[in-house]
mmCIF file of C-alpha atoms in Angstrom:
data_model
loop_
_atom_site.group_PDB
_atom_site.id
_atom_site.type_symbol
_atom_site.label_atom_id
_atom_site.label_comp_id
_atom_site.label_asym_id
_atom_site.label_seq_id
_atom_site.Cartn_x
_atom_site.Cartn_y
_atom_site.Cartn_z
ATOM 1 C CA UNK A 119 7.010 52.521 -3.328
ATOM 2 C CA UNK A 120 8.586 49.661 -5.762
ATOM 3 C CA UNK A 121 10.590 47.098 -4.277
ATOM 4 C CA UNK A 122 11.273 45.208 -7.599
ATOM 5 C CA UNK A 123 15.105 44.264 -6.114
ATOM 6 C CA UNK A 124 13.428 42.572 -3.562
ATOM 7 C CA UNK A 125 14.978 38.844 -4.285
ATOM 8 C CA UNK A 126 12.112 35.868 -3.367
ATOM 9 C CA UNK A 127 14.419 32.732 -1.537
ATOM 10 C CA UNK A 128 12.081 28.916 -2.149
ATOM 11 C CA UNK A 129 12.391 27.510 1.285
ATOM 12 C CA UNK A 130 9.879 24.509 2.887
ATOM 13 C CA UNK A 131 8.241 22.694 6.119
ATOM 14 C CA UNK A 132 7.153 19.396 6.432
ATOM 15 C CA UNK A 133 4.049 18.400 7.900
ATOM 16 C CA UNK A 134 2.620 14.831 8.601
ATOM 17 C CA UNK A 135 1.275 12.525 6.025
ATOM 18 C CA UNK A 136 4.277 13.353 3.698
ATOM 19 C CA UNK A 137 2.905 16.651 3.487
ATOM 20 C CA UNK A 138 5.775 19.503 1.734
ATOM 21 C CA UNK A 139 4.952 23.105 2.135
ATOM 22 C CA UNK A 140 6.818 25.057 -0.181
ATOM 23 C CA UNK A 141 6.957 29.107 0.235
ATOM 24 C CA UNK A 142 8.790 32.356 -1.064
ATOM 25 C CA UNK A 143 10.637 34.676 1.499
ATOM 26 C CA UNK A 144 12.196 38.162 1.010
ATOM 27 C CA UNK A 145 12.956 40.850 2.668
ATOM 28 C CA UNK A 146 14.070 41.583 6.509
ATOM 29 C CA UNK A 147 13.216 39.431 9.237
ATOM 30 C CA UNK A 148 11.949 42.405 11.709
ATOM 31 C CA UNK A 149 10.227 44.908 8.979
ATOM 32 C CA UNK A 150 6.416 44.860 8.537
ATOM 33 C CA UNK A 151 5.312 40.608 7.271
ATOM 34 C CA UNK A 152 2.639 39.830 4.674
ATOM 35 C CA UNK A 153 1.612 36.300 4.315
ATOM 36 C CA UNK A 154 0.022 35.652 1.628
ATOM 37 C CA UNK A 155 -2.272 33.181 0.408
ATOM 38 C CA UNK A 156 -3.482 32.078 -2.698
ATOM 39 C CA UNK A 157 -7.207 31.110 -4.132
ATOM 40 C CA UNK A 158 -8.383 27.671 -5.308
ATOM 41 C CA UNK A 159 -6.352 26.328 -7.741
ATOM 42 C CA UNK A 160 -3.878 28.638 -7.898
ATOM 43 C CA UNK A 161 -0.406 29.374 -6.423
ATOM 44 C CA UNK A 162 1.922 31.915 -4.604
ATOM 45 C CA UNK A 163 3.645 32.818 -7.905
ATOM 46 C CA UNK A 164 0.596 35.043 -8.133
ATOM 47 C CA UNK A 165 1.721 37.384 -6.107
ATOM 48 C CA UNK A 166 4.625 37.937 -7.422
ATOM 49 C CA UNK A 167 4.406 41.206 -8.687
ATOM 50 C CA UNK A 168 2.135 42.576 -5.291
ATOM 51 C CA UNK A 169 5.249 41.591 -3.351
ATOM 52 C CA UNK A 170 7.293 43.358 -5.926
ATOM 53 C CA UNK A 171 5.483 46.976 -5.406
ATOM 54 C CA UNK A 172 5.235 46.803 -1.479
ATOM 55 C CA UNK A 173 7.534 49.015 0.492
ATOM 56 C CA UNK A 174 11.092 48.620 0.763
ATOM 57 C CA UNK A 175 11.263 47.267 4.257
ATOM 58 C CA UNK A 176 8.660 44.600 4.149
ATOM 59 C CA UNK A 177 9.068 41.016 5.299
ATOM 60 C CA UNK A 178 7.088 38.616 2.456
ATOM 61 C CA UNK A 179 5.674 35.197 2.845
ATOM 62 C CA UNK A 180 4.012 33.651 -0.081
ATOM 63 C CA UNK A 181 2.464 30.130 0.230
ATOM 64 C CA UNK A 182 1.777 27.201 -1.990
ATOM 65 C CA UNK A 183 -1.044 24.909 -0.199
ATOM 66 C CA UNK A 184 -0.597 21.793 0.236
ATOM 67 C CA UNK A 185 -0.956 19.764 -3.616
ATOM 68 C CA UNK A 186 -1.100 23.140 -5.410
ATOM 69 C CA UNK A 187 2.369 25.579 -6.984
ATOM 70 C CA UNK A 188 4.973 23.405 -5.059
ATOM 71 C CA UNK A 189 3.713 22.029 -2.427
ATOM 72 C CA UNK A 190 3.270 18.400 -1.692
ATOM 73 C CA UNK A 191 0.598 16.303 0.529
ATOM 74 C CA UNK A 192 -0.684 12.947 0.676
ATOM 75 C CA UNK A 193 -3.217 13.587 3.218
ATOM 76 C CA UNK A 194 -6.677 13.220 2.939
ATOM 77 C CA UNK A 195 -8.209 15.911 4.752
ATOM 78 C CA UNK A 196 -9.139 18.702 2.978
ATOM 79 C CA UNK A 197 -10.794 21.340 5.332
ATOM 80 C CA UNK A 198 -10.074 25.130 5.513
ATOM 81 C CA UNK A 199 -8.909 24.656 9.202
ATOM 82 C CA UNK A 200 -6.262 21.955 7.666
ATOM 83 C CA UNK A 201 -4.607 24.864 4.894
ATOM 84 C CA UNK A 202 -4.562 27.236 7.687
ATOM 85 C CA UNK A 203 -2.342 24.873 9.359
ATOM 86 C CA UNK A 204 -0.234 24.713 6.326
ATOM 87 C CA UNK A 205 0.437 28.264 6.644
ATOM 88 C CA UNK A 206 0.793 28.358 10.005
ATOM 89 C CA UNK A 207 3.923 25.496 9.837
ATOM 90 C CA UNK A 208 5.117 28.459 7.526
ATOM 91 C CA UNK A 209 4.482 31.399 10.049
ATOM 92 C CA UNK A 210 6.161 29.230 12.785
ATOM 93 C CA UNK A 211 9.156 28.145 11.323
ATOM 94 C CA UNK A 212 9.834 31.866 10.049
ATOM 95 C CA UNK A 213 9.445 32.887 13.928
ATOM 96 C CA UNK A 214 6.941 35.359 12.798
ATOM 97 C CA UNK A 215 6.148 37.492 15.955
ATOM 98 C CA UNK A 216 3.019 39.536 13.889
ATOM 99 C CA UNK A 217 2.012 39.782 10.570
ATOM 100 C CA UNK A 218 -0.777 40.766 8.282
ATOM 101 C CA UNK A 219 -2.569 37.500 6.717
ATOM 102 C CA UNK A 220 -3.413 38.281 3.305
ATOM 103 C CA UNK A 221 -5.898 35.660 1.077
ATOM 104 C CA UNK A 222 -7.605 35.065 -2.244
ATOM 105 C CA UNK A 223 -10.650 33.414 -2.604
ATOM 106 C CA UNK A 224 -10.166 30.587 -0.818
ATOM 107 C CA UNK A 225 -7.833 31.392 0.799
ATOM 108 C CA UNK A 226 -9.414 34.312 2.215
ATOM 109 C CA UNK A 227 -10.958 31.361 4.185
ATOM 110 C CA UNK A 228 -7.880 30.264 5.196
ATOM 111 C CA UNK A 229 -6.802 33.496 6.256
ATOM 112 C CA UNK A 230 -9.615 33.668 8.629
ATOM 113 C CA UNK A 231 -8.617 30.247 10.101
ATOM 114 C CA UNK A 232 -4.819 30.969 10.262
ATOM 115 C CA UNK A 233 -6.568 34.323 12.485
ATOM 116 C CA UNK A 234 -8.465 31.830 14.719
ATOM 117 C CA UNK A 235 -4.895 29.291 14.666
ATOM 118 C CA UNK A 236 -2.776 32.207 15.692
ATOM 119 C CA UNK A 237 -4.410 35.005 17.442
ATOM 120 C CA UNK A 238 -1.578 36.112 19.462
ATOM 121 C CA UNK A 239 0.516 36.493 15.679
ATOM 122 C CA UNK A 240 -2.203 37.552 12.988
ATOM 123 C CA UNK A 241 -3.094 41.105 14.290
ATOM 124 C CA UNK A 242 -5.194 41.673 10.575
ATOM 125 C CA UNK A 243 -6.942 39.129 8.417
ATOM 126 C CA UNK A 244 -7.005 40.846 4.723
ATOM 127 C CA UNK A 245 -9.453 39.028 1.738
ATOM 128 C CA UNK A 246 -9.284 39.916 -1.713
ATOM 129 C CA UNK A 247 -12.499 39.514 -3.637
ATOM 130 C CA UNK A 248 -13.276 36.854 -1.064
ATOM 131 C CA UNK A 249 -16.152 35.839 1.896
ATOM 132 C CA UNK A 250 -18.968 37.595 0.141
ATOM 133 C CA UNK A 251 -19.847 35.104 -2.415
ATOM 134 C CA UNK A 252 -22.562 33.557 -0.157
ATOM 135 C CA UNK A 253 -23.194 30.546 -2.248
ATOM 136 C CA UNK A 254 -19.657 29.858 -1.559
ATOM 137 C CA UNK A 255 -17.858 30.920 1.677
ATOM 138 C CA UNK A 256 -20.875 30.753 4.179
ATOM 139 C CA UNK A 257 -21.891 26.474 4.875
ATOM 140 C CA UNK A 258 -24.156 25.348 2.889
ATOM 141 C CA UNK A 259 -26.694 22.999 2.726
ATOM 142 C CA UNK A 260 -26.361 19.521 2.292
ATOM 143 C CA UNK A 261 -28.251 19.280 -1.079
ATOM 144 C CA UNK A 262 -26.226 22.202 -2.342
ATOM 145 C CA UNK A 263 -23.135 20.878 -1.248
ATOM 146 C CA UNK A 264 -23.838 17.443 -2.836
ATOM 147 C CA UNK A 265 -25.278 19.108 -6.090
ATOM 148 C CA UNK A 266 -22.205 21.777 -6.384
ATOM 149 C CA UNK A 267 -20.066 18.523 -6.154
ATOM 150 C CA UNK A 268 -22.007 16.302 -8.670
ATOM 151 C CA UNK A 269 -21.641 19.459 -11.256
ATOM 152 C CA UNK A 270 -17.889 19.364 -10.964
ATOM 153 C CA UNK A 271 -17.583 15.775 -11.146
ATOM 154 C CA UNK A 272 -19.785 14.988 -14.053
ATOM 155 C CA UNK A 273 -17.903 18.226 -16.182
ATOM 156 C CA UNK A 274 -15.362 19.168 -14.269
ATOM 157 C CA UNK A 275 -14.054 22.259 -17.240
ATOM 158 C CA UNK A 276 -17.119 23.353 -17.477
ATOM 159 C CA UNK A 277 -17.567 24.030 -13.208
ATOM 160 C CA UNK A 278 -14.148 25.496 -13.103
ATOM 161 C CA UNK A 279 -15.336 27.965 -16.857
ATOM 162 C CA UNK A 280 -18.552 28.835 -14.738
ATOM 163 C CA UNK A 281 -16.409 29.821 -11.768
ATOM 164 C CA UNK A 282 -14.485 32.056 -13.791
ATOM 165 C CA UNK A 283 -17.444 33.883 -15.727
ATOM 166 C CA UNK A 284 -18.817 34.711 -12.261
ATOM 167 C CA UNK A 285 -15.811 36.281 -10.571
ATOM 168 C CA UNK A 286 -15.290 38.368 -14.379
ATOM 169 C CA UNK A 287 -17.106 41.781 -14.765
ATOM 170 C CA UNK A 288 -18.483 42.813 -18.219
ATOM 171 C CA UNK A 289 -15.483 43.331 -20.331
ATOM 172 C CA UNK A 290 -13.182 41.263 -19.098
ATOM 173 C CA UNK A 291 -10.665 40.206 -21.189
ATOM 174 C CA UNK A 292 -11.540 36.937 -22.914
ATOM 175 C CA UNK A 293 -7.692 36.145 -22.752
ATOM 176 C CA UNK A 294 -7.385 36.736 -19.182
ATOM 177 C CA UNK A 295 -10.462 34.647 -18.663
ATOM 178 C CA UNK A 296 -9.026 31.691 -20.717
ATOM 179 C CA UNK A 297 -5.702 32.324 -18.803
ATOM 180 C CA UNK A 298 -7.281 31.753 -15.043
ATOM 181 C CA UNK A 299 -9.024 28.746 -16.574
ATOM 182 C CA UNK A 300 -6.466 27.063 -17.928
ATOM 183 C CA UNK A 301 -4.458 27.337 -14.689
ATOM 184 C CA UNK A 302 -7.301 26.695 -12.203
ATOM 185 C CA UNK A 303 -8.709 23.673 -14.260
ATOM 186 C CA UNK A 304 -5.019 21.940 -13.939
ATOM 187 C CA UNK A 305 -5.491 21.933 -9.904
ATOM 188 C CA UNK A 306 -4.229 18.408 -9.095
ATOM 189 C CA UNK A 307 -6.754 15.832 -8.123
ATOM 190 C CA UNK A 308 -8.384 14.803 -5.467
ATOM 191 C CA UNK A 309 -7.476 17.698 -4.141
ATOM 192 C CA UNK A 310 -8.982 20.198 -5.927
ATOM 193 C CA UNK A 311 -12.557 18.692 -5.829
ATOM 194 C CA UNK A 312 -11.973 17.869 -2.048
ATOM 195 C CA UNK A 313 -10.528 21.404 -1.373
ATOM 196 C CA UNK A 314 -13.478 22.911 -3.272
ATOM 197 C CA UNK A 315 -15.878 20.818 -0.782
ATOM 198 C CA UNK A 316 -13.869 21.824 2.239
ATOM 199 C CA UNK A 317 -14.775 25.440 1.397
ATOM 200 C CA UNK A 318 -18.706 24.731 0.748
ATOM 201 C CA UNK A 319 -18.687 23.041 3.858
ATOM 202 C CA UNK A 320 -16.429 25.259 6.053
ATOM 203 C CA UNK A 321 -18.979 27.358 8.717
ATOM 204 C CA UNK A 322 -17.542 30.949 8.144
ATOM 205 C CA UNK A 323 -20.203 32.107 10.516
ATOM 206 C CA UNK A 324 -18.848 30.157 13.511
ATOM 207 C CA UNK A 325 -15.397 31.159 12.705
ATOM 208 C CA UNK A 326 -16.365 34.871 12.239
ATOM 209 C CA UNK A 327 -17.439 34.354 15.568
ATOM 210 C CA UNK A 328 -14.042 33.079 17.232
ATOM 211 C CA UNK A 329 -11.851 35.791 15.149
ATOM 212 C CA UNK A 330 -11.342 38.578 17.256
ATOM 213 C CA UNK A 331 -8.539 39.820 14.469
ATOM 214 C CA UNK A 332 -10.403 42.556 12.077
ATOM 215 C CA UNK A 333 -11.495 41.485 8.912
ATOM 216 C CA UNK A 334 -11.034 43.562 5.551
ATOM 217 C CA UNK A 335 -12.165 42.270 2.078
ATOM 218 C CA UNK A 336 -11.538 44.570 -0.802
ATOM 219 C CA UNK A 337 -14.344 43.325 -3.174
ATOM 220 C CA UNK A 338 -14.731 43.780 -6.292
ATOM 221 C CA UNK A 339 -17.629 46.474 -6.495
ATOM 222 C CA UNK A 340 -19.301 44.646 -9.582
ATOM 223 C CA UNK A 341 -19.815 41.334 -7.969
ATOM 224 C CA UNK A 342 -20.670 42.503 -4.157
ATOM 225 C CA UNK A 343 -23.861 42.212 -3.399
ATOM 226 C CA UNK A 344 -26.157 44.033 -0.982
ATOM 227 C CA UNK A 345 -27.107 41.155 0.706
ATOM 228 C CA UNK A 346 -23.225 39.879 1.658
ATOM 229 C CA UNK A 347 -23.135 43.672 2.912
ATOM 230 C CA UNK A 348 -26.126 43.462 4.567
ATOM 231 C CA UNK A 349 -24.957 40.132 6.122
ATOM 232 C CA UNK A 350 -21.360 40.413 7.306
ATOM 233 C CA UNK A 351 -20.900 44.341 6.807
ATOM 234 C CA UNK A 352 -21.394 44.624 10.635
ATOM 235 C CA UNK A 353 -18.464 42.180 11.212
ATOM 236 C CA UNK A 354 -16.179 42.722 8.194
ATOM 237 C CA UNK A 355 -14.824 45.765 6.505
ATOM 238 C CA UNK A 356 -16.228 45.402 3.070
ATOM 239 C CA UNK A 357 -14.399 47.695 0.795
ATOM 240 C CA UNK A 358 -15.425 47.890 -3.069
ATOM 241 C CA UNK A 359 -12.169 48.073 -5.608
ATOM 242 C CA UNK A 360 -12.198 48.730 -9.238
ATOM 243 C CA UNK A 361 -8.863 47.192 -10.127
ATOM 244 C CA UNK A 362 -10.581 44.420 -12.490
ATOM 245 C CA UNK A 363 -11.966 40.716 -12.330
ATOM 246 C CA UNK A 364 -12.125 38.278 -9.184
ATOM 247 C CA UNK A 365 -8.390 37.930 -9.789
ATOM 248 C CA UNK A 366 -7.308 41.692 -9.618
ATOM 249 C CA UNK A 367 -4.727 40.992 -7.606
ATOM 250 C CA UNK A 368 -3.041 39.988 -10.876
ATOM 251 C CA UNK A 369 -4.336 42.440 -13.203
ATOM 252 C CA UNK A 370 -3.372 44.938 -11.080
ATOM 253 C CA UNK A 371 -0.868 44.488 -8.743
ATOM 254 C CA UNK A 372 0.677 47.923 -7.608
ATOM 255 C CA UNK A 373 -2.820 48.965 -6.667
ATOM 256 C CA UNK A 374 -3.454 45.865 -4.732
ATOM 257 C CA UNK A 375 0.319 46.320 -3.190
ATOM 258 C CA UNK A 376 -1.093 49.968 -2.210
ATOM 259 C CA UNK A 377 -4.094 48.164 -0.440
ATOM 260 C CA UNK A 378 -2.336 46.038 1.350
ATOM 261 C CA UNK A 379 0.305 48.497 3.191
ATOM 262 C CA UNK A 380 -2.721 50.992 3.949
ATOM 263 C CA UNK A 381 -3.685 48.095 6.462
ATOM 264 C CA UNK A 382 -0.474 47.237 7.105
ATOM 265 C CA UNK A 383 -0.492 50.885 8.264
ATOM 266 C CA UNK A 384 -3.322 51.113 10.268
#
């Protein structure tokens, strides 16, 4: 059911190392809470219109990272483990008693550490169209790391374009394509090549391990591979969607909304 009266209040924590975290709130502090949490380079004003179509009832928490949307840092560490924190600050000082930690891309990462943070508080970890890109999400090597990071630095557009045409089915729409590039490419600096080496470097495996949350990534079904299936499908719920590109979420909110409370649910 639409909730579009739902009414979004801007509130923030502070961390150390002049570190901001700004986040949207609606909704009533004891019905069902979403956190959710953006990809790389992006924001929480992306999900928007998913908070918009959950049911009436629901508690939302959207989160800028720290130096992306709002948010503010100074810091120099730039580790998955170190954004789950971020959102944890959030979860905290909301007095969250359980909620459903939803993320996007990377931040499907961070969802997964914000699970390992706060087991006693995250009872499901939820990742759209994230952890099966395996020459992303699981560590790599060192030479891939170092020659992922050498591409971006040398042409820094045309990484962020590549990353774009590989999360976009045939048939995208060019405009929407131009539209996540624009806004991903903007990601403010050093962060967003630091952030982008965090991931590379984060060991999913390890913290797949620790997690003892379960794990659900709704994937889209043109870009999941066998092998990520064959890899993880015996520790994560891989479910294929057909709601659109890497960033479906924002093509097509209601039925990612409808995703979400079906574990919300469960």
């Amino acid at each position: 059911m639409s909730n579009p009266s739902a009414t979004m209040t801007t509130r923030a924590v502070q961390r150390s190392n002049d570190t901001t975290i700004r986040y949207a709130i609606s909704g009533p502090a004891d019905g069902p809470t979403v956190v959710f949490v953006h990809g790389w380079g992006c924001d929480r004003d992306d999900f928007g219109e998913v908070s918009a179509f959950l049911p009436e009832g629901y508690r939302v928490l959207a989160v800028d990272l720290a130096e992306h949307g709002e948010s503010r840092s100074t810091r120099d560490v730039w580790t998955m483990e170190e954004f789950a924190r971020d959102v944890a600050a959030v979860v905290e000082a909301e007095r969250v008693d359980t909620c459903v930690v939803v993320g996007h891309s990377l931040g499907g990462a961070v969802a997964v550490e914000v699970g390992r943070l706060l087991p006693d508080v995250v009872s499901h970890v939820v990742a759209l169209d994230a952890l099966h890109y395996l020459s992303l999400f699981p560590a790599q090597d060192e030479n891939q790391v170092q020659a992922m990071l050498e591409s971006f630095g040398e042409d820094f557009p045309a990484g962020v374009r590549g990353m774009v045409e590989a999360g976009s089915p045939a048939g995208t729409d060019p405009g929407l394509k131009d539209a996540y590039f624009e806004k991903m490419v903007s990601v403010r600096q050093p962060a967003g090549l630091r952030s982008l080496e965090g991931l590379v470097r984060w060991h999913m495996d390890e913290a797949l391990r620790e997690v003892k949350q379960p794990i659900t990534v709704f994937a889209v079904r043109e870009i999941l591979t066998q092998e990520a299936i064959d890899r993880y499908g015996d520790r994560i719920r891989i479910v294929p969607v057909d709601l659109g590109s890497h960033h479906f979420h924002r093509e097509s909110p209601e039925g990612t909304a409808e995703l979400v409370a079906r574990v919300v649910a469960e």
